[in-house]
Amino acid sequence: MIRADKISLDTIGKKVENGERLNLDEGVFLYRDDVPLNEVGELANMVRERKNGNFGYYNINTHLNPTNICVYRCNFCAFRADLRDPRGYVMSDEQILARGQEAVDNGCTEMHIVGGLHHQKKFDWYVNMVKILHDAYPKLHLKAWTAVEINWFEFLTKKSVREVLEVLRDAGLGSMPGGGAEIFHREVRDQICEHKADTGKWHEIHRTAHEMGIKTNATMLYGHIENAYHRIDHLIRLRETQDVSGGFQTFIPLAFHPDNTELAELKKLKKPSVMMDLRTMAVSRLMLDNFPHIKAYWIMLGIGTAQTALSYGADDIDGTVRHELIYHDAGATTPEVMSVEDIKRLITEAGREPVERDTVYNRVERNPDNMSEWTTGEAVEVH
């Protein structure tokens, strides 16, 4: 163990070269302003290329946010609405199925489903949404419901986490997104989302999903009231859960977008800088040695930063992302959809080889003359 007062970029670099795990003090050190970002990026790129070679992954996907009416009032959220708010909406079955048809027609392999927790909707409403989509479009992978939503379903049904997930899996659930993690440390979590699923519950839900063979992702919302210690603590907790259950596929650092949020008004917050975005990407890659993939979510980072992140630890740039609402409501100025040609160009310009993958990281073989025709190929190789 290196003493905290003996930590340097050289000592960290030697550990990274040897494939040794970094500790909390070393992670916090990497966030210091006097630690050169480009050198941290070089270390992260070493790990990235060791694990994922020169590939840059993407997928063709769409988002479905079936309602923005939500029982919770997280002060960082610009998406939610009250029941009588003129902004509030609830999608009908017909609208949901039409979105599924649009996805299939445009060659999507995945639908990402998250939304508000509508306090007048029963669990059956959420299950039915998955079922009708799966029945109508069985080839479309449904990545649905964060741990926060699963916890709400527990409350609604009085069922266990496993029982809730079994019902959803039987209806057609394919995997789970990583939202709702925010920041795990209680000092921060109690201030930004004190009423929704706590840290222990978030990890319990993901561990249970992994035990059932359901792959999940993980996130961290950074750039608000947290500090470097809170971020590294968050990453270490994720790493510990992955050590036990092994079912996390991808980590996605999410930059806080302050527009239209109560938190920004209270704390006079601004969006994180590009330097913070890239440092967080790189540090995440270095700390999460047991995560196969790190994603640069271009919707939140911006296209240019996401492209640069492919040299700062990220190996995935997400996908076409049709109909994303949550981060655009919070001020994201990125396009609401990106073409496959543009995604491939961004990856190629970054010096990487574009590879289309499905939700669970199998290569996708696609008919170039008809984008809606595709088959699943071999699993991508991760070292």
CSV table of C-alpha atoms in Angstrom, one decimal:
chain,number,residue,atom,x,y,z
A,1,MET,CA,0.0,0.0,0.0
A,2,ILE,CA,1.4,3.4,-1.0
A,3,ARG,CA,1.1,6.0,1.8
A,4,ALA,CA,-1.2,8.9,0.8
A,5,ASP,CA,1.7,11.4,1.1
A,6,LYS,CA,3.8,9.3,-1.3
A,7,ILE,CA,1.2,9.2,-4.1
A,8,SER,CA,2.3,10.6,-7.4
A,9,LEU,CA,1.3,10.2,-11.0
A,10,ASP,CA,4.4,8.0,-11.4
A,11,THR,CA,3.4,5.6,-8.6
A,12,ILE,CA,-0.1,5.4,-10.0
A,13,GLY,CA,1.2,4.9,-13.5
A,14,LYS,CA,3.3,1.9,-12.4
A,15,LYS,CA,0.3,0.3,-10.8
A,16,VAL,CA,-1.8,0.9,-14.0
A,17,GLU,CA,0.9,-0.6,-16.1
A,18,ASN,CA,1.1,-3.7,-13.8
A,19,GLY,CA,-2.7,-4.1,-13.8
A,20,GLU,CA,-3.0,-3.3,-10.1
A,21,ARG,CA,-6.1,-1.8,-8.5
A,22,LEU,CA,-6.1,1.9,-7.5
A,23,ASN,CA,-7.4,2.9,-4.1
A,24,LEU,CA,-9.5,5.8,-2.9
A,25,ASP,CA,-6.6,8.1,-2.1
A,26,GLU,CA,-5.1,7.5,-5.5
A,27,GLY,CA,-8.5,8.2,-7.2
A,28,VAL,CA,-8.9,11.4,-5.4
A,29,PHE,CA,-5.3,12.4,-6.3
A,30,LEU,CA,-6.2,12.0,-10.0
A,31,TYR,CA,-8.8,14.7,-9.6
A,32,ARG,CA,-6.3,17.3,-8.4
A,33,ASP,CA,-6.0,20.4,-10.6
A,34,ASP,CA,-2.2,20.1,-10.6
A,35,VAL,CA,-2.3,16.6,-12.0
A,36,PRO,CA,-2.0,17.0,-15.8
A,37,LEU,CA,-5.2,15.9,-17.5
A,38,ASN,CA,-3.4,14.7,-20.7
A,39,GLU,CA,-1.3,12.3,-18.6
A,40,VAL,CA,-4.3,10.9,-16.8
A,41,GLY,CA,-5.9,10.5,-20.2
A,42,GLU,CA,-2.9,8.6,-21.5
A,43,LEU,CA,-3.1,6.1,-18.6
A,44,ALA,CA,-6.9,5.7,-19.1
A,45,ASN,CA,-6.2,5.1,-22.8
A,46,MET,CA,-3.7,2.4,-22.0
A,47,VAL,CA,-6.4,0.6,-20.0
A,48,ARG,CA,-9.0,1.2,-22.7
A,49,GLU,CA,-6.8,-0.3,-25.4
A,50,ARG,CA,-5.7,-3.1,-23.2
A,51,LYS,CA,-9.4,-4.1,-22.7
A,52,ASN,CA,-11.1,-3.1,-25.9
A,53,GLY,CA,-8.3,-2.6,-28.5
A,54,ASN,CA,-9.0,0.1,-31.1
A,55,PHE,CA,-12.8,-0.5,-31.3
A,56,GLY,CA,-15.4,2.2,-30.9
A,57,TYR,CA,-18.8,0.7,-30.2
A,58,TYR,CA,-22.2,2.1,-31.0
A,59,ASN,CA,-25.7,0.9,-31.4
A,60,ILE,CA,-28.9,1.8,-33.2
A,61,ASN,CA,-31.4,2.6,-30.4
A,62,THR,CA,-34.4,4.7,-29.4
A,63,HIS,CA,-35.7,6.0,-26.1
A,64,LEU,CA,-39.1,5.7,-24.7
A,65,ASN,CA,-40.1,8.0,-21.8
A,66,PRO,CA,-43.8,6.9,-21.4
A,67,THR,CA,-44.6,9.6,-18.8
A,68,ASN,CA,-43.0,12.5,-17.1
A,69,ILE,CA,-45.4,12.6,-14.1
A,70,CYS,CA,-43.5,11.5,-11.1
A,71,VAL,CA,-44.1,11.0,-7.4
A,72,TYR,CA,-40.6,12.1,-6.5
A,73,ARG,CA,-39.2,15.6,-6.6
A,74,CYS,CA,-35.5,15.2,-7.1
A,75,ASN,CA,-34.1,18.7,-7.3
A,76,PHE,CA,-31.7,18.0,-10.1
A,77,CYS,CA,-34.4,16.9,-12.5
A,78,ALA,CA,-35.9,19.1,-15.2
A,79,PHE,CA,-38.0,16.3,-16.7
A,80,ARG,CA,-40.6,15.5,-14.0
A,81,ALA,CA,-44.0,17.1,-13.8
A,82,ASP,CA,-46.9,17.1,-11.3
A,83,LEU,CA,-50.2,15.4,-12.2
A,84,ARG,CA,-51.9,18.7,-13.0
A,85,ASP,CA,-48.9,20.3,-14.7
A,86,PRO,CA,-49.7,21.3,-18.3
A,87,ARG,CA,-46.3,19.8,-19.2
A,88,GLY,CA,-47.4,16.4,-17.8
A,89,TYR,CA,-48.1,13.6,-20.2
A,90,VAL,CA,-48.9,9.9,-20.3
A,91,MET,CA,-48.5,7.8,-23.5
A,92,SER,CA,-51.2,5.5,-24.6
A,93,ASP,CA,-50.7,1.9,-25.7
A,94,GLU,CA,-51.2,3.0,-29.3
A,95,GLN,CA,-48.5,5.7,-29.0
A,96,ILE,CA,-46.1,3.2,-27.4
A,97,LEU,CA,-46.6,0.6,-30.1
A,98,ALA,CA,-46.2,3.3,-32.8
A,99,ARG,CA,-42.9,4.2,-31.2
A,100,GLY,CA,-41.9,0.5,-31.4
A,101,GLN,CA,-42.9,0.3,-35.0
A,102,GLU,CA,-40.8,3.4,-35.8
A,103,ALA,CA,-37.8,1.8,-34.0
A,104,VAL,CA,-38.1,-1.4,-36.0
A,105,ASP,CA,-38.5,0.5,-39.3
A,106,ASN,CA,-35.4,2.4,-38.5
A,107,GLY,CA,-33.3,-0.6,-37.8
A,108,CYS,CA,-33.1,-0.2,-34.0
A,109,THR,CA,-31.9,-3.1,-32.0
A,110,GLU,CA,-32.7,-1.6,-28.6
A,111,MET,CA,-35.4,0.5,-26.9
A,112,HIS,CA,-34.3,2.2,-23.7
A,113,ILE,CA,-37.4,2.7,-21.4
A,114,VAL,CA,-37.3,5.0,-18.4
A,115,GLY,CA,-39.7,7.7,-17.1
A,116,GLY,CA,-41.5,9.2,-14.2
A,117,LEU,CA,-43.1,7.2,-11.4
A,118,HIS,CA,-46.8,7.9,-12.0
A,119,HIS,CA,-48.5,7.5,-8.6
A,120,GLN,CA,-51.9,6.7,-10.2
A,121,LYS,CA,-50.5,3.9,-12.4
A,122,LYS,CA,-50.3,0.4,-11.0
A,123,PHE,CA,-47.5,-2.1,-11.6
A,124,ASP,CA,-49.6,-3.8,-14.3
A,125,TRP,CA,-49.3,-0.6,-16.5
A,126,TYR,CA,-45.5,-0.9,-16.5
A,127,VAL,CA,-45.6,-4.6,-17.1
A,128,ASN,CA,-48.1,-4.3,-19.9
A,129,MET,CA,-45.9,-1.7,-21.7
A,130,VAL,CA,-43.1,-4.2,-21.8
A,131,LYS,CA,-45.4,-7.1,-22.8
A,132,ILE,CA,-47.1,-5.4,-25.7
A,133,LEU,CA,-43.8,-4.1,-27.1
A,134,HIS,CA,-42.2,-7.5,-26.8
A,135,ASP,CA,-45.1,-9.4,-28.3
A,136,ALA,CA,-45.3,-7.0,-31.3
A,137,TYR,CA,-41.6,-6.6,-31.9
A,138,PRO,CA,-39.8,-9.7,-30.3
A,139,LYS,CA,-36.5,-8.9,-31.9
A,140,LEU,CA,-36.3,-5.4,-30.3
A,141,HIS,CA,-34.3,-5.6,-27.0
A,142,LEU,CA,-36.1,-3.9,-24.2
A,143,LYS,CA,-33.7,-2.2,-21.7
A,144,ALA,CA,-36.1,-1.0,-19.2
A,145,TRP,CA,-36.6,0.5,-15.7
A,146,THR,CA,-33.9,1.7,-13.4
A,147,ALA,CA,-33.3,0.5,-9.9
A,148,VAL,CA,-35.4,3.4,-8.7
A,149,GLU,CA,-38.4,2.2,-10.7
A,150,ILE,CA,-37.9,-1.4,-9.6
A,151,ASN,CA,-37.9,-0.1,-6.0
A,152,TRP,CA,-41.1,1.7,-6.7
A,153,PHE,CA,-42.6,-1.5,-8.1
A,154,GLU,CA,-41.7,-3.2,-4.9
A,155,PHE,CA,-43.6,-0.6,-3.0
A,156,LEU,CA,-46.6,-0.9,-5.3
A,157,THR,CA,-46.8,-4.7,-5.2
A,158,LYS,CA,-45.3,-5.7,-1.9
A,159,LYS,CA,-43.3,-8.2,-3.9
A,160,SER,CA,-39.5,-8.8,-3.5
A,161,VAL,CA,-37.0,-7.5,-5.9
A,162,ARG,CA,-36.6,-10.9,-7.5
A,163,GLU,CA,-40.3,-11.4,-7.8
A,164,VAL,CA,-40.7,-8.0,-9.5
A,165,LEU,CA,-37.8,-8.8,-11.9
A,166,GLU,CA,-39.3,-12.2,-12.7
A,167,VAL,CA,-42.6,-10.7,-13.7
A,168,LEU,CA,-40.8,-8.1,-15.9
A,169,ARG,CA,-38.5,-10.7,-17.5
A,170,ASP,CA,-41.4,-12.9,-18.3
A,171,ALA,CA,-43.1,-10.0,-20.0
A,172,GLY,CA,-40.0,-9.4,-22.2
A,173,LEU,CA,-37.5,-7.4,-20.2
A,174,GLY,CA,-34.0,-7.9,-21.7
A,175,SER,CA,-31.7,-5.8,-19.5
A,176,MET,CA,-31.7,-2.8,-17.2
A,177,PRO,CA,-30.2,0.7,-17.5
A,178,GLY,CA,-28.0,2.2,-14.8
A,179,GLY,CA,-29.9,5.3,-13.9
A,180,GLY,CA,-30.9,6.4,-10.4
A,181,ALA,CA,-27.4,5.9,-9.1
A,182,GLU,CA,-26.7,9.7,-9.0
A,183,ILE,CA,-24.1,9.9,-6.1
A,184,PHE,CA,-24.1,7.1,-3.5
A,185,HIS,CA,-22.5,9.0,-0.6
A,186,ARG,CA,-25.2,10.0,1.9
A,187,GLU,CA,-23.8,13.5,2.3
A,188,VAL,CA,-24.8,14.2,-1.3
A,189,ARG,CA,-27.7,11.8,-1.9
A,190,ASP,CA,-29.7,13.1,1.0
A,191,GLN,CA,-29.5,16.6,-0.5
A,192,ILE,CA,-30.5,15.8,-4.1
A,193,CYS,CA,-32.8,12.8,-3.9
A,194,GLU,CA,-33.5,11.8,-0.3
A,195,HIS,CA,-36.8,10.0,-0.9
A,196,LYS,CA,-36.0,7.6,-3.7
A,197,ALA,CA,-34.2,4.3,-3.6
A,198,ASP,CA,-31.2,4.6,-1.3
A,199,THR,CA,-27.7,3.4,-2.1
A,200,GLY,CA,-28.1,0.0,-0.4
A,201,LYS,CA,-31.3,-0.7,-2.3
A,202,TRP,CA,-29.8,0.4,-5.6
A,203,HIS,CA,-27.0,-2.1,-5.2
A,204,GLU,CA,-29.3,-4.8,-4.0
A,205,ILE,CA,-31.5,-4.5,-7.1
A,206,HIS,CA,-28.5,-4.7,-9.4
A,207,ARG,CA,-27.0,-7.7,-7.6
A,208,THR,CA,-30.3,-9.5,-7.8
A,209,ALA,CA,-30.6,-8.8,-11.5
A,210,HIS,CA,-27.1,-10.1,-12.0
A,211,GLU,CA,-27.9,-13.3,-10.0
A,212,MET,CA,-30.8,-13.8,-12.4
A,213,GLY,CA,-28.7,-13.4,-15.5
A,214,ILE,CA,-30.0,-9.9,-16.3
A,215,LYS,CA,-27.2,-7.6,-17.4
A,216,THR,CA,-27.3,-4.0,-16.2
A,217,ASN,CA,-25.4,-0.7,-16.6
A,218,ALA,CA,-24.3,1.8,-14.0
A,219,THR,CA,-24.1,5.6,-13.9
A,220,MET,CA,-22.8,8.5,-11.9
A,221,LEU,CA,-24.2,12.0,-12.0
A,222,TYR,CA,-21.3,14.4,-11.5
A,223,GLY,CA,-20.7,18.2,-11.6
A,224,HIS,CA,-23.2,19.5,-9.0
A,225,ILE,CA,-22.6,19.6,-5.2
A,226,GLU,CA,-20.4,16.5,-4.9
A,227,ASN,CA,-16.6,16.6,-4.7
A,228,ALA,CA,-13.8,14.3,-5.8
A,229,TYR,CA,-14.0,12.1,-2.7
A,230,HIS,CA,-17.7,11.5,-3.3
A,231,ARG,CA,-17.1,10.5,-7.0
A,232,ILE,CA,-14.3,8.1,-6.1
A,233,ASP,CA,-16.4,6.6,-3.2
A,234,HIS,CA,-19.2,6.1,-5.8
A,235,LEU,CA,-16.8,4.3,-8.2
A,236,ILE,CA,-15.4,2.1,-5.5
A,237,ARG,CA,-18.9,1.0,-4.4
A,238,LEU,CA,-19.7,0.0,-8.0
A,239,ARG,CA,-16.4,-1.9,-8.3
A,240,GLU,CA,-17.2,-3.8,-5.1
A,241,THR,CA,-20.6,-4.8,-6.3
A,242,GLN,CA,-19.1,-5.9,-9.6
A,243,ASP,CA,-16.6,-8.0,-7.8
A,244,VAL,CA,-19.5,-9.9,-6.2
A,245,SER,CA,-22.0,-10.2,-9.0
A,246,GLY,CA,-20.2,-9.4,-12.2
A,247,GLY,CA,-23.2,-8.3,-14.2
A,248,PHE,CA,-22.4,-4.7,-15.0
A,249,GLN,CA,-21.7,-4.2,-18.7
A,250,THR,CA,-21.1,-0.5,-19.0
A,251,PHE,CA,-20.4,2.6,-16.8
A,252,ILE,CA,-21.7,5.9,-18.0
A,253,PRO,CA,-20.6,9.1,-16.3
A,254,LEU,CA,-23.4,11.6,-16.7
A,255,ALA,CA,-22.6,15.3,-16.7
A,256,PHE,CA,-25.1,17.4,-14.7
A,257,HIS,CA,-27.2,19.7,-16.9
A,258,PRO,CA,-28.4,22.6,-14.7
A,259,ASP,CA,-31.0,24.3,-16.9
A,260,ASN,CA,-34.5,24.2,-15.5
A,261,THR,CA,-33.5,22.4,-12.3
A,262,GLU,CA,-34.2,23.5,-8.8
A,263,LEU,CA,-30.7,22.4,-7.7
A,264,ALA,CA,-29.0,24.8,-10.1
A,265,GLU,CA,-31.2,27.7,-8.8
A,266,LEU,CA,-30.4,26.9,-5.2
A,267,LYS,CA,-26.7,26.4,-5.6
A,268,LYS,CA,-26.0,28.7,-8.7
A,269,LEU,CA,-24.5,25.7,-10.5
A,270,LYS,CA,-23.1,25.6,-14.1
A,271,LYS,CA,-22.6,22.7,-16.4
A,272,PRO,CA,-19.3,20.9,-15.8
A,273,SER,CA,-16.4,22.0,-18.0
A,274,VAL,CA,-15.0,19.8,-20.9
A,275,MET,CA,-11.9,19.3,-18.7
A,276,MET,CA,-14.0,17.9,-15.9
A,277,ASP,CA,-15.9,15.7,-18.4
A,278,LEU,CA,-12.7,14.2,-19.8
A,279,ARG,CA,-11.0,13.8,-16.4
A,280,THR,CA,-14.1,12.0,-15.0
A,281,MET,CA,-14.1,9.7,-18.0
A,282,ALA,CA,-10.4,8.9,-17.6
A,283,VAL,CA,-10.6,8.4,-13.8
A,284,SER,CA,-13.6,6.2,-14.2
A,285,ARG,CA,-11.8,4.0,-16.6
A,286,LEU,CA,-8.8,3.7,-14.2
A,287,MET,CA,-10.9,3.0,-11.1
A,288,LEU,CA,-13.4,0.6,-12.6
A,289,ASP,CA,-10.9,-2.1,-13.6
A,290,ASN,CA,-13.6,-4.8,-13.6
A,291,PHE,CA,-16.0,-3.0,-15.9
A,292,PRO,CA,-15.8,-4.1,-19.5
A,293,HIS,CA,-16.9,-0.8,-21.1
A,294,ILE,CA,-17.0,2.9,-20.4
A,295,LYS,CA,-19.5,4.9,-22.4
A,296,ALA,CA,-19.2,8.5,-23.6
A,297,TYR,CA,-22.9,9.5,-23.7
A,298,TRP,CA,-22.9,12.1,-26.5
A,299,ILE,CA,-26.3,13.4,-25.6
A,300,MET,CA,-25.0,14.8,-22.3
A,301,LEU,CA,-21.3,15.4,-23.1
A,302,GLY,CA,-21.8,17.0,-26.5
A,303,ILE,CA,-20.6,15.4,-29.7
A,304,GLY,CA,-17.1,16.9,-29.7
A,305,THR,CA,-16.4,15.9,-26.1
A,306,ALA,CA,-17.7,12.4,-26.6
A,307,GLN,CA,-15.5,12.0,-29.6
A,308,THR,CA,-12.5,13.1,-27.6
A,309,ALA,CA,-13.4,10.8,-24.8
A,310,LEU,CA,-12.6,7.9,-27.1
A,311,SER,CA,-9.0,8.7,-26.2
A,312,TYR,CA,-9.7,9.3,-22.5
A,313,GLY,CA,-10.9,5.8,-21.5
A,314,ALA,CA,-14.2,5.5,-23.3
A,315,ASP,CA,-14.8,2.7,-25.9
A,316,ASP,CA,-18.5,3.3,-26.5
A,317,ILE,CA,-20.3,6.4,-27.8
A,318,ASP,CA,-23.9,5.1,-27.3
A,319,GLY,CA,-26.1,5.2,-30.3
A,320,THR,CA,-28.6,7.0,-32.5
A,321,VAL,CA,-30.7,7.8,-29.4
A,322,ARG,CA,-34.1,8.7,-31.0
A,323,HIS,CA,-36.6,10.6,-28.8
A,324,GLU,CA,-34.4,11.3,-25.8
A,325,LEU,CA,-36.3,13.8,-23.5
A,326,ILE,CA,-34.9,13.7,-20.0
A,327,TYR,CA,-31.6,15.5,-20.7
A,328,HIS,CA,-32.9,17.7,-23.4
A,329,ASP,CA,-35.4,19.1,-20.9
A,330,ALA,CA,-32.4,19.9,-18.7
A,331,GLY,CA,-30.8,22.0,-21.4
A,332,ALA,CA,-28.9,19.5,-23.6
A,333,THR,CA,-28.3,21.2,-27.0
A,334,THR,CA,-27.2,18.1,-28.8
A,335,PRO,CA,-29.3,16.8,-31.7
A,336,GLU,CA,-32.3,14.6,-30.8
A,337,VAL,CA,-31.1,11.8,-33.1
A,338,MET,CA,-27.7,11.1,-34.8
A,339,SER,CA,-27.4,9.1,-38.0
A,340,VAL,CA,-25.4,6.0,-38.2
A,341,GLU,CA,-23.2,7.7,-40.8
A,342,ASP,CA,-22.4,10.5,-38.4
A,343,ILE,CA,-21.7,8.1,-35.6
A,344,LYS,CA,-19.3,6.1,-37.7
A,345,ARG,CA,-17.6,9.2,-39.0
A,346,LEU,CA,-17.1,10.5,-35.4
A,347,ILE,CA,-15.5,7.2,-34.3
A,348,THR,CA,-13.3,7.0,-37.4
A,349,GLU,CA,-12.1,10.6,-37.0
A,350,ALA,CA,-11.1,9.7,-33.5
A,351,GLY,CA,-8.8,7.0,-34.9
A,352,ARG,CA,-11.0,4.1,-33.8
A,353,GLU,CA,-12.7,1.3,-35.7
A,354,PRO,CA,-16.5,1.6,-35.5
A,355,VAL,CA,-18.3,-1.6,-34.5
A,356,GLU,CA,-22.1,-1.8,-34.2
A,357,ARG,CA,-23.1,-3.8,-31.2
A,358,ASP,CA,-26.4,-4.8,-29.6
A,359,THR,CA,-27.4,-4.1,-26.0
A,360,VAL,CA,-25.5,-7.0,-24.5
A,361,TYR,CA,-22.4,-6.4,-26.7
A,362,ASN,CA,-22.8,-8.8,-29.5
A,363,ARG,CA,-21.7,-7.6,-32.9
A,364,VAL,CA,-24.5,-6.7,-35.3
A,365,GLU,CA,-24.4,-7.9,-38.9
A,366,ARG,CA,-26.5,-5.5,-41.0
A,367,ASN,CA,-27.7,-5.6,-44.6
A,368,PRO,CA,-26.2,-2.4,-46.0
A,369,ASP,CA,-29.0,-2.1,-48.5
A,370,ASN,CA,-31.8,-2.4,-45.9
A,371,MET,CA,-31.0,-1.1,-42.4
A,372,SER,CA,-34.0,-2.8,-40.9
A,373,GLU,CA,-32.5,-6.2,-41.7
A,374,TRP,CA,-29.9,-7.4,-39.2
A,375,THR,CA,-28.7,-10.4,-37.3
A,376,THR,CA,-26.7,-10.9,-34.1
A,377,GLY,CA,-23.1,-12.0,-34.5
A,378,GLU,CA,-20.4,-13.0,-32.0
A,379,ALA,CA,-19.8,-11.4,-28.6
A,380,VAL,CA,-17.3,-8.6,-28.7
A,381,GLU,CA,-14.0,-9.5,-27.1
A,382,VAL,CA,-13.0,-7.8,-23.9
A,383,HIS,CA,-9.6,-8.5,-22.1
